[in-house]
Amino acid sequence: MRLNLWKSIGVFSSLGFLFVAGIMSANARDLGIKPLPKQQSVQISQNNLGPVSGQWTLAIEVTAHTDLNVSTEPNYWMLTSLEQSGIELSGRILNVNQNACSDAEILGKVEGNRVSWIMYYTGSCCKDGMMKFEGVMVSPTTIEGTLVPVGSSPQNCTLWSANVVATQGHYYK
């Protein structure tokens, strides 16, 4: 018995077409392929914020002084320059108002949305005095926290506790 070549090709072509059409119309579960998971909405968390590097103005609202005979205004501002490398933070004070000391080195950390540093006063004003800042990034350009003295105040130096709002921007020195 001889097979007709054209009939054989036609039968195999028809079977191939039906097989491909069946695959295309089958549900993905029928083929053992898992469907893609539903897309979840993505929310940017505080941990996804960019680095803290840049200039920050600290709006300082003093809540208590270490020297009760102080006659200064209860509010200050400081312009700082901060540099973040990984979680490490360093910087310095660029400018201040009132009689706040400006010669200070800043060393700290950024962990998630928490920012902390210690200002080490190095100049003739409050030499060896230290202030600790602890805050939280509430937006990419705003940090809110507190600033408190560390240890006792050096002689002829007034340190203070304060609420602080730090705002990042492009300022001049």
Short mmCIF file of N, CA and C in Angstrom, two decimals:
data_model
loop_
_atom_site.label_atom_id
_atom_site.label_comp_id
_atom_site.label_asym_id
_atom_site.label_seq_id
_atom_site.Cartn_x
_atom_site.Cartn_y
_atom_site.Cartn_z
N MET A 1 0.82 -1.16 0.00
CA MET A 1 0.00 0.00 0.00
C MET A 1 0.88 1.24 0.00
N ARG A 2 0.60 2.06 -0.92
CA ARG A 2 1.38 3.27 -1.06
C ARG A 2 0.65 4.44 -0.43
N LEU A 3 1.43 5.27 0.30
CA LEU A 3 0.86 6.48 0.88
C LEU A 3 1.01 7.61 -0.10
N ASN A 4 0.00 8.34 -0.22
CA ASN A 4 0.07 9.50 -1.09
C ASN A 4 0.80 10.58 -0.31
N LEU A 5 1.91 11.03 -0.85
CA LEU A 5 2.75 12.02 -0.18
C LEU A 5 1.98 13.27 0.14
N TRP A 6 1.20 13.78 -0.77
CA TRP A 6 0.46 15.03 -0.54
C TRP A 6 -0.61 14.86 0.52
N LYS A 7 -1.24 13.69 0.56
CA LYS A 7 -2.23 13.44 1.60
C LYS A 7 -1.57 13.38 2.97
N SER A 8 -0.39 12.75 3.04
CA SER A 8 0.32 12.65 4.32
C SER A 8 0.72 14.02 4.82
N ILE A 9 1.24 14.83 3.94
CA ILE A 9 1.64 16.18 4.34
C ILE A 9 0.42 16.97 4.79
N GLY A 10 -0.69 16.82 4.10
CA GLY A 10 -1.92 17.53 4.45
C GLY A 10 -2.45 17.10 5.80
N VAL A 11 -2.41 15.78 6.08
CA VAL A 11 -2.90 15.28 7.37
C VAL A 11 -2.01 15.81 8.49
N PHE A 12 -0.68 15.71 8.30
CA PHE A 12 0.23 16.19 9.34
C PHE A 12 0.14 17.71 9.51
N SER A 13 -0.05 18.42 8.41
CA SER A 13 -0.19 19.88 8.52
C SER A 13 -1.47 20.23 9.27
N SER A 14 -2.55 19.52 8.99
CA SER A 14 -3.81 19.78 9.68
C SER A 14 -3.68 19.47 11.17
N LEU A 15 -3.02 18.36 11.49
CA LEU A 15 -2.82 18.00 12.89
C LEU A 15 -1.95 19.05 13.59
N GLY A 16 -0.92 19.51 12.90
CA GLY A 16 -0.04 20.54 13.47
C GLY A 16 -0.80 21.82 13.71
N PHE A 17 -1.66 22.21 12.76
CA PHE A 17 -2.45 23.43 12.92
C PHE A 17 -3.37 23.30 14.12
N LEU A 18 -4.04 22.16 14.25
CA LEU A 18 -4.95 21.95 15.37
C LEU A 18 -4.20 21.96 16.70
N PHE A 19 -3.00 21.38 16.71
CA PHE A 19 -2.20 21.36 17.94
C PHE A 19 -1.81 22.78 18.34
N VAL A 20 -1.31 23.57 17.40
CA VAL A 20 -0.91 24.95 17.69
C VAL A 20 -2.13 25.78 18.09
N ALA A 21 -3.23 25.62 17.41
CA ALA A 21 -4.44 26.38 17.74
C ALA A 21 -4.94 26.00 19.14
N GLY A 22 -4.83 24.74 19.50
CA GLY A 22 -5.24 24.30 20.83
C GLY A 22 -4.38 24.91 21.91
N ILE A 23 -3.10 24.97 21.66
CA ILE A 23 -2.19 25.58 22.63
C ILE A 23 -2.52 27.06 22.80
N MET A 24 -2.74 27.74 21.71
CA MET A 24 -2.99 29.17 21.79
C MET A 24 -4.30 29.48 22.48
N SER A 25 -5.30 28.60 22.35
CA SER A 25 -6.58 28.88 22.98
C SER A 25 -6.69 28.32 24.39
N ALA A 26 -5.71 27.55 24.83
CA ALA A 26 -5.76 26.94 26.17
C ALA A 26 -5.49 27.98 27.24
N ASN A 27 -6.04 27.72 28.39
CA ASN A 27 -5.78 28.57 29.55
C ASN A 27 -4.36 28.29 30.02
N ALA A 28 -3.67 29.26 30.55
CA ALA A 28 -2.30 29.09 30.98
C ALA A 28 -2.19 28.00 32.04
N ARG A 29 -3.21 27.81 32.86
CA ARG A 29 -3.17 26.78 33.89
C ARG A 29 -3.11 25.39 33.26
N ASP A 30 -3.74 25.23 32.10
CA ASP A 30 -3.75 23.94 31.43
C ASP A 30 -2.35 23.55 30.96
N LEU A 31 -1.48 24.50 30.72
CA LEU A 31 -0.15 24.22 30.23
C LEU A 31 0.88 24.13 31.35
N GLY A 32 0.45 24.32 32.59
CA GLY A 32 1.37 24.27 33.71
C GLY A 32 2.13 25.58 33.92
N ILE A 33 1.78 26.63 33.22
CA ILE A 33 2.43 27.93 33.37
C ILE A 33 1.64 28.73 34.38
N LYS A 34 2.34 29.24 35.36
CA LYS A 34 1.66 30.05 36.37
C LYS A 34 1.38 31.43 35.80
N PRO A 35 0.19 31.96 36.04
CA PRO A 35 -0.09 33.32 35.57
C PRO A 35 0.75 34.33 36.36
N LEU A 36 1.01 35.46 35.75
CA LEU A 36 1.77 36.51 36.42
C LEU A 36 0.99 37.01 37.62
N PRO A 37 1.69 37.32 38.71
CA PRO A 37 0.97 37.85 39.88
C PRO A 37 0.40 39.22 39.56
N LYS A 38 -0.66 39.58 40.27
CA LYS A 38 -1.24 40.90 40.09
C LYS A 38 -0.21 41.95 40.49
N GLN A 39 -0.20 43.06 39.78
CA GLN A 39 0.74 44.14 40.09
C GLN A 39 0.32 44.80 41.39
N GLN A 40 1.28 44.97 42.28
CA GLN A 40 1.02 45.65 43.54
C GLN A 40 1.42 47.11 43.39
N SER A 41 0.66 47.98 44.02
CA SER A 41 1.03 49.39 43.96
C SER A 41 2.32 49.59 44.73
N VAL A 42 3.18 50.41 44.19
CA VAL A 42 4.47 50.67 44.80
C VAL A 42 4.41 52.00 45.53
N GLN A 43 4.80 52.00 46.79
CA GLN A 43 4.86 53.23 47.56
C GLN A 43 6.31 53.49 47.91
N ILE A 44 6.74 54.71 47.72
CA ILE A 44 8.11 55.07 48.05
C ILE A 44 8.17 55.31 49.55
N SER A 45 9.00 54.54 50.22
CA SER A 45 9.12 54.70 51.67
C SER A 45 10.22 55.69 51.98
N GLN A 46 10.31 56.08 53.23
CA GLN A 46 11.38 56.99 53.66
C GLN A 46 12.75 56.36 53.41
N ASN A 47 12.82 55.02 53.41
CA ASN A 47 14.10 54.36 53.20
C ASN A 47 14.60 54.52 51.77
N ASN A 48 13.73 54.90 50.85
CA ASN A 48 14.13 55.07 49.46
C ASN A 48 14.54 56.50 49.14
N LEU A 49 14.63 57.34 50.15
CA LEU A 49 15.00 58.74 49.90
C LEU A 49 16.44 58.83 49.49
N GLY A 50 16.74 59.87 48.76
CA GLY A 50 18.10 60.09 48.31
C GLY A 50 19.01 60.48 49.47
N PRO A 51 20.27 60.68 49.17
CA PRO A 51 21.22 61.00 50.23
C PRO A 51 20.95 62.35 50.88
N VAL A 52 21.45 62.51 52.06
CA VAL A 52 21.27 63.72 52.85
C VAL A 52 22.29 64.79 52.44
N SER A 53 23.22 64.45 51.57
CA SER A 53 24.26 65.40 51.16
C SER A 53 23.67 66.70 50.65
N GLY A 54 24.26 67.82 51.08
CA GLY A 54 23.83 69.13 50.61
C GLY A 54 23.80 70.14 51.73
N GLN A 55 23.23 71.28 51.44
CA GLN A 55 23.12 72.35 52.44
C GLN A 55 21.74 72.27 53.10
N TRP A 56 21.74 72.42 54.41
CA TRP A 56 20.52 72.35 55.20
C TRP A 56 20.46 73.56 56.13
N THR A 57 19.31 74.21 56.18
CA THR A 57 19.08 75.26 57.15
C THR A 57 18.34 74.65 58.33
N LEU A 58 18.89 74.83 59.54
CA LEU A 58 18.26 74.33 60.75
C LEU A 58 17.50 75.46 61.41
N ALA A 59 16.19 75.36 61.44
CA ALA A 59 15.35 76.31 62.17
C ALA A 59 15.25 75.77 63.59
N ILE A 60 15.81 76.50 64.54
CA ILE A 60 15.97 76.02 65.90
C ILE A 60 15.07 76.80 66.84
N GLU A 61 14.18 76.08 67.52
CA GLU A 61 13.28 76.69 68.51
C GLU A 61 13.74 76.21 69.88
N VAL A 62 14.43 77.07 70.61
CA VAL A 62 15.03 76.71 71.89
C VAL A 62 13.94 76.43 72.92
N THR A 63 14.10 75.32 73.65
CA THR A 63 13.16 74.96 74.70
C THR A 63 13.76 75.12 76.09
N ALA A 64 15.11 75.09 76.20
CA ALA A 64 15.78 75.27 77.50
C ALA A 64 17.24 75.62 77.28
N HIS A 65 17.81 76.47 78.14
CA HIS A 65 19.22 76.84 78.11
C HIS A 65 19.96 76.16 79.25
N THR A 66 21.26 75.95 79.07
CA THR A 66 22.06 75.40 80.17
C THR A 66 22.40 76.50 81.17
N ASP A 67 22.33 77.76 80.76
CA ASP A 67 22.61 78.90 81.63
C ASP A 67 21.31 79.70 81.75
N LEU A 68 20.73 79.77 82.93
CA LEU A 68 19.44 80.43 83.10
C LEU A 68 19.51 81.95 82.99
N ASN A 69 20.68 82.53 83.01
CA ASN A 69 20.83 83.99 82.92
C ASN A 69 21.08 84.47 81.49
N VAL A 70 20.69 83.69 80.52
CA VAL A 70 20.93 84.03 79.11
C VAL A 70 19.92 85.05 78.65
N SER A 71 20.39 86.05 77.91
CA SER A 71 19.48 87.08 77.41
C SER A 71 19.33 87.03 75.89
N THR A 72 19.60 85.88 75.29
CA THR A 72 19.50 85.77 73.83
C THR A 72 18.07 85.44 73.41
N GLU A 73 17.81 85.61 72.15
CA GLU A 73 16.51 85.26 71.59
C GLU A 73 16.30 83.75 71.68
N PRO A 74 15.06 83.28 71.75
CA PRO A 74 14.80 81.86 71.89
C PRO A 74 14.91 81.06 70.59
N ASN A 75 15.13 81.74 69.47
CA ASN A 75 15.20 81.03 68.19
C ASN A 75 16.48 81.39 67.44
N TYR A 76 17.02 80.40 66.76
CA TYR A 76 18.23 80.55 65.97
C TYR A 76 18.01 79.92 64.61
N TRP A 77 18.94 80.13 63.72
CA TRP A 77 19.04 79.33 62.52
C TRP A 77 20.51 79.07 62.27
N MET A 78 20.78 77.93 61.68
CA MET A 78 22.13 77.55 61.30
C MET A 78 22.09 77.04 59.88
N LEU A 79 23.08 77.38 59.11
CA LEU A 79 23.24 76.83 57.77
C LEU A 79 24.37 75.81 57.84
N THR A 80 24.06 74.57 57.47
CA THR A 80 25.06 73.50 57.54
C THR A 80 25.31 72.92 56.16
N SER A 81 26.45 72.31 56.02
CA SER A 81 26.79 71.55 54.82
C SER A 81 27.02 70.12 55.28
N LEU A 82 26.25 69.17 54.73
CA LEU A 82 26.36 67.77 55.14
C LEU A 82 26.77 66.92 53.95
N GLU A 83 27.53 65.88 54.22
CA GLU A 83 28.00 64.94 53.20
C GLU A 83 27.69 63.54 53.69
N GLN A 84 26.90 62.79 52.91
CA GLN A 84 26.56 61.42 53.28
C GLN A 84 27.33 60.46 52.39
N SER A 85 27.98 59.47 53.02
CA SER A 85 28.67 58.40 52.32
C SER A 85 28.22 57.10 52.96
N GLY A 86 27.37 56.36 52.26
CA GLY A 86 26.75 55.18 52.86
C GLY A 86 25.85 55.65 53.98
N ILE A 87 26.03 55.09 55.18
CA ILE A 87 25.24 55.56 56.32
C ILE A 87 25.96 56.64 57.11
N GLU A 88 27.24 56.86 56.80
CA GLU A 88 28.05 57.85 57.53
C GLU A 88 27.73 59.26 57.07
N LEU A 89 27.70 60.18 58.02
CA LEU A 89 27.37 61.57 57.76
C LEU A 89 28.46 62.45 58.37
N SER A 90 28.89 63.46 57.62
CA SER A 90 29.86 64.42 58.15
C SER A 90 29.49 65.80 57.62
N GLY A 91 29.99 66.82 58.28
CA GLY A 91 29.68 68.16 57.81
C GLY A 91 30.23 69.24 58.71
N ARG A 92 29.74 70.45 58.46
CA ARG A 92 30.17 71.60 59.25
C ARG A 92 29.10 72.67 59.21
N ILE A 93 29.22 73.62 60.10
CA ILE A 93 28.31 74.76 60.13
C ILE A 93 28.90 75.84 59.23
N LEU A 94 28.09 76.36 58.33
CA LEU A 94 28.55 77.40 57.41
C LEU A 94 28.25 78.81 57.93
N ASN A 95 27.10 78.98 58.59
CA ASN A 95 26.69 80.31 59.03
C ASN A 95 25.64 80.16 60.13
N VAL A 96 25.53 81.16 61.00
CA VAL A 96 24.56 81.16 62.09
C VAL A 96 24.01 82.57 62.29
N ASN A 97 22.91 82.68 63.00
CA ASN A 97 22.45 84.00 63.44
C ASN A 97 22.56 84.06 64.96
N GLN A 98 22.20 85.19 65.52
CA GLN A 98 22.32 85.42 66.96
C GLN A 98 23.78 85.24 67.37
N ASN A 99 23.99 84.67 68.54
CA ASN A 99 25.35 84.46 68.99
C ASN A 99 25.70 82.98 69.06
N ALA A 100 25.04 82.18 68.24
CA ALA A 100 25.32 80.75 68.21
C ALA A 100 26.74 80.50 67.69
N CYS A 101 27.39 79.52 68.26
CA CYS A 101 28.75 79.17 67.83
C CYS A 101 28.71 78.54 66.44
N SER A 102 29.68 78.89 65.63
CA SER A 102 29.68 78.37 64.26
C SER A 102 30.84 77.44 63.95
N ASP A 103 31.84 77.38 64.79
CA ASP A 103 32.98 76.49 64.54
C ASP A 103 32.69 75.12 65.12
N ALA A 104 32.15 74.24 64.28
CA ALA A 104 31.80 72.91 64.75
C ALA A 104 31.94 71.90 63.62
N GLU A 105 32.35 70.71 64.00
CA GLU A 105 32.42 69.57 63.09
C GLU A 105 31.19 68.71 63.37
N ILE A 106 30.58 68.18 62.31
CA ILE A 106 29.38 67.36 62.45
C ILE A 106 29.72 65.94 62.01
N LEU A 107 29.43 64.96 62.87
CA LEU A 107 29.63 63.55 62.55
C LEU A 107 28.39 62.78 62.97
N GLY A 108 27.87 61.92 62.07
CA GLY A 108 26.67 61.18 62.42
C GLY A 108 26.37 60.04 61.48
N LYS A 109 25.10 59.64 61.47
CA LYS A 109 24.64 58.49 60.67
C LYS A 109 23.25 58.75 60.10
N VAL A 110 22.98 58.09 58.97
CA VAL A 110 21.66 58.07 58.37
C VAL A 110 21.29 56.59 58.26
N GLU A 111 20.25 56.19 58.99
CA GLU A 111 19.82 54.80 58.98
C GLU A 111 18.32 54.78 58.67
N GLY A 112 18.01 54.38 57.44
CA GLY A 112 16.61 54.43 57.00
C GLY A 112 16.18 55.88 56.95
N ASN A 113 15.11 56.20 57.64
CA ASN A 113 14.64 57.59 57.67
C ASN A 113 15.10 58.33 58.93
N ARG A 114 15.94 57.69 59.74
CA ARG A 114 16.45 58.31 60.96
C ARG A 114 17.81 58.94 60.69
N VAL A 115 17.96 60.17 61.18
CA VAL A 115 19.19 60.93 60.99
C VAL A 115 19.67 61.38 62.36
N SER A 116 20.95 61.16 62.65
CA SER A 116 21.50 61.62 63.93
C SER A 116 22.92 62.10 63.71
N TRP A 117 23.32 63.08 64.53
CA TRP A 117 24.70 63.54 64.48
C TRP A 117 25.06 64.23 65.78
N ILE A 118 26.35 64.41 65.97
CA ILE A 118 26.86 65.19 67.10
C ILE A 118 27.67 66.33 66.51
N MET A 119 27.41 67.54 67.02
CA MET A 119 28.20 68.72 66.64
C MET A 119 29.28 68.87 67.70
N TYR A 120 30.53 68.81 67.28
CA TYR A 120 31.68 68.99 68.16
C TYR A 120 32.22 70.40 67.94
N TYR A 121 32.05 71.27 68.94
CA TYR A 121 32.53 72.65 68.81
C TYR A 121 34.04 72.68 68.93
N THR A 122 34.68 73.31 67.95
CA THR A 122 36.14 73.29 67.86
C THR A 122 36.78 74.67 68.00
N GLY A 123 36.03 75.74 67.85
CA GLY A 123 36.59 77.08 67.90
C GLY A 123 36.67 77.63 69.31
N SER A 124 36.96 78.92 69.41
CA SER A 124 37.05 79.55 70.73
C SER A 124 35.69 79.63 71.41
N CYS A 125 34.62 79.63 70.64
CA CYS A 125 33.26 79.66 71.17
C CYS A 125 32.84 78.24 71.53
N CYS A 126 32.62 77.98 72.79
CA CYS A 126 32.15 76.68 73.29
C CYS A 126 33.09 75.52 72.96
N LYS A 127 34.39 75.79 72.92
CA LYS A 127 35.36 74.75 72.60
C LYS A 127 35.13 73.52 73.48
N ASP A 128 35.07 72.37 72.85
CA ASP A 128 34.85 71.07 73.48
C ASP A 128 33.39 70.84 73.89
N GLY A 129 32.49 71.75 73.56
CA GLY A 129 31.08 71.52 73.80
C GLY A 129 30.52 70.58 72.73
N MET A 130 29.47 69.85 73.07
CA MET A 130 28.86 68.92 72.11
C MET A 130 27.34 69.04 72.17
N MET A 131 26.72 68.97 71.00
CA MET A 131 25.26 68.96 70.88
C MET A 131 24.88 67.75 70.04
N LYS A 132 23.84 67.03 70.46
CA LYS A 132 23.40 65.84 69.73
C LYS A 132 22.06 66.12 69.05
N PHE A 133 21.98 65.82 67.75
CA PHE A 133 20.74 65.94 66.99
C PHE A 133 20.22 64.54 66.70
N GLU A 134 18.91 64.34 66.90
CA GLU A 134 18.23 63.11 66.51
C GLU A 134 16.95 63.51 65.80
N GLY A 135 16.76 62.98 64.58
CA GLY A 135 15.59 63.36 63.82
C GLY A 135 15.14 62.30 62.84
N VAL A 136 14.05 62.63 62.16
CA VAL A 136 13.43 61.73 61.18
C VAL A 136 13.17 62.52 59.91
N MET A 137 13.51 61.92 58.76
CA MET A 137 13.18 62.55 57.48
C MET A 137 11.68 62.41 57.26
N VAL A 138 11.01 63.52 57.13
CA VAL A 138 9.57 63.50 56.88
C VAL A 138 9.27 63.72 55.40
N SER A 139 10.28 64.13 54.64
CA SER A 139 10.20 64.25 53.18
C SER A 139 11.63 64.28 52.67
N PRO A 140 11.84 64.22 51.37
CA PRO A 140 13.22 64.26 50.87
C PRO A 140 13.97 65.54 51.22
N THR A 141 13.26 66.61 51.58
CA THR A 141 13.92 67.88 51.87
C THR A 141 13.66 68.41 53.28
N THR A 142 13.09 67.58 54.16
CA THR A 142 12.77 68.05 55.52
C THR A 142 13.10 66.97 56.55
N ILE A 143 13.82 67.38 57.58
CA ILE A 143 14.13 66.51 58.72
C ILE A 143 13.63 67.24 59.97
N GLU A 144 12.90 66.53 60.82
CA GLU A 144 12.42 67.11 62.08
C GLU A 144 13.03 66.34 63.23
N GLY A 145 13.46 67.08 64.27
CA GLY A 145 14.05 66.39 65.41
C GLY A 145 14.36 67.32 66.56
N THR A 146 15.26 66.86 67.43
CA THR A 146 15.65 67.63 68.60
C THR A 146 17.17 67.75 68.67
N LEU A 147 17.61 68.81 69.31
CA LEU A 147 19.03 69.08 69.52
C LEU A 147 19.21 69.29 71.02
N VAL A 148 20.12 68.54 71.64
CA VAL A 148 20.32 68.64 73.09
C VAL A 148 21.81 68.65 73.40
N PRO A 149 22.20 69.31 74.51
CA PRO A 149 23.61 69.29 74.93
C PRO A 149 24.03 67.87 75.33
N VAL A 150 25.30 67.56 75.10
CA VAL A 150 25.87 66.29 75.54
C VAL A 150 26.89 66.62 76.62
N GLY A 151 26.71 66.07 77.80
CA GLY A 151 27.63 66.34 78.90
C GLY A 151 27.40 67.74 79.46
N SER A 152 28.39 68.22 80.18
CA SER A 152 28.27 69.56 80.78
C SER A 152 28.81 70.61 79.81
N SER A 153 28.31 71.82 79.94
CA SER A 153 28.74 72.91 79.06
C SER A 153 30.13 73.39 79.48
N PRO A 154 30.99 73.65 78.51
CA PRO A 154 32.30 74.22 78.84
C PRO A 154 32.12 75.59 79.51
N GLN A 155 33.14 76.05 80.18
CA GLN A 155 33.09 77.35 80.85
C GLN A 155 32.83 78.45 79.83
N ASN A 156 32.04 79.45 80.21
CA ASN A 156 31.66 80.58 79.34
C ASN A 156 30.94 80.13 78.07
N CYS A 157 30.13 79.10 78.20
CA CYS A 157 29.41 78.58 77.04
C CYS A 157 27.97 78.26 77.44
N THR A 158 27.04 78.63 76.61
CA THR A 158 25.64 78.32 76.85
C THR A 158 25.15 77.42 75.73
N LEU A 159 24.79 76.21 76.09
CA LEU A 159 24.19 75.29 75.14
C LEU A 159 22.71 75.20 75.47
N TRP A 160 21.91 74.67 74.54
CA TRP A 160 20.46 74.69 74.72
C TRP A 160 19.85 73.45 74.14
N SER A 161 18.66 73.12 74.62
CA SER A 161 17.84 72.06 74.03
C SER A 161 16.86 72.74 73.08
N ALA A 162 16.54 72.08 71.98
CA ALA A 162 15.69 72.74 70.99
C ALA A 162 14.97 71.73 70.11
N ASN A 163 13.84 72.19 69.59
CA ASN A 163 13.16 71.49 68.51
C ASN A 163 13.74 72.05 67.22
N VAL A 164 13.98 71.17 66.24
CA VAL A 164 14.65 71.58 65.01
C VAL A 164 13.87 71.09 63.79
N VAL A 165 13.75 71.98 62.81
CA VAL A 165 13.25 71.59 61.50
C VAL A 165 14.36 71.94 60.51
N ALA A 166 14.92 70.93 59.88
CA ALA A 166 16.00 71.12 58.89
C ALA A 166 15.39 71.06 57.50
N THR A 167 15.74 72.05 56.68
CA THR A 167 15.22 72.13 55.31
C THR A 167 16.39 72.17 54.35
N GLN A 168 16.38 71.24 53.39
CA GLN A 168 17.45 71.19 52.41
C GLN A 168 17.18 72.19 51.30
N GLY A 169 18.22 72.84 50.83
CA GLY A 169 18.08 73.79 49.75
C GLY A 169 19.43 74.19 49.21
N HIS A 170 19.42 75.05 48.23
CA HIS A 170 20.66 75.57 47.64
C HIS A 170 20.84 76.98 48.17
N TYR A 171 21.67 77.10 49.16
CA TYR A 171 21.89 78.38 49.81
C TYR A 171 23.31 78.83 49.48
N TYR A 172 23.63 80.01 49.86
CA TYR A 172 24.98 80.51 49.68
C TYR A 172 25.61 80.72 51.05
N LYS A 173 26.91 80.76 51.08
CA LYS A 173 27.63 80.93 52.34
C LYS A 173 27.84 82.38 52.61
#
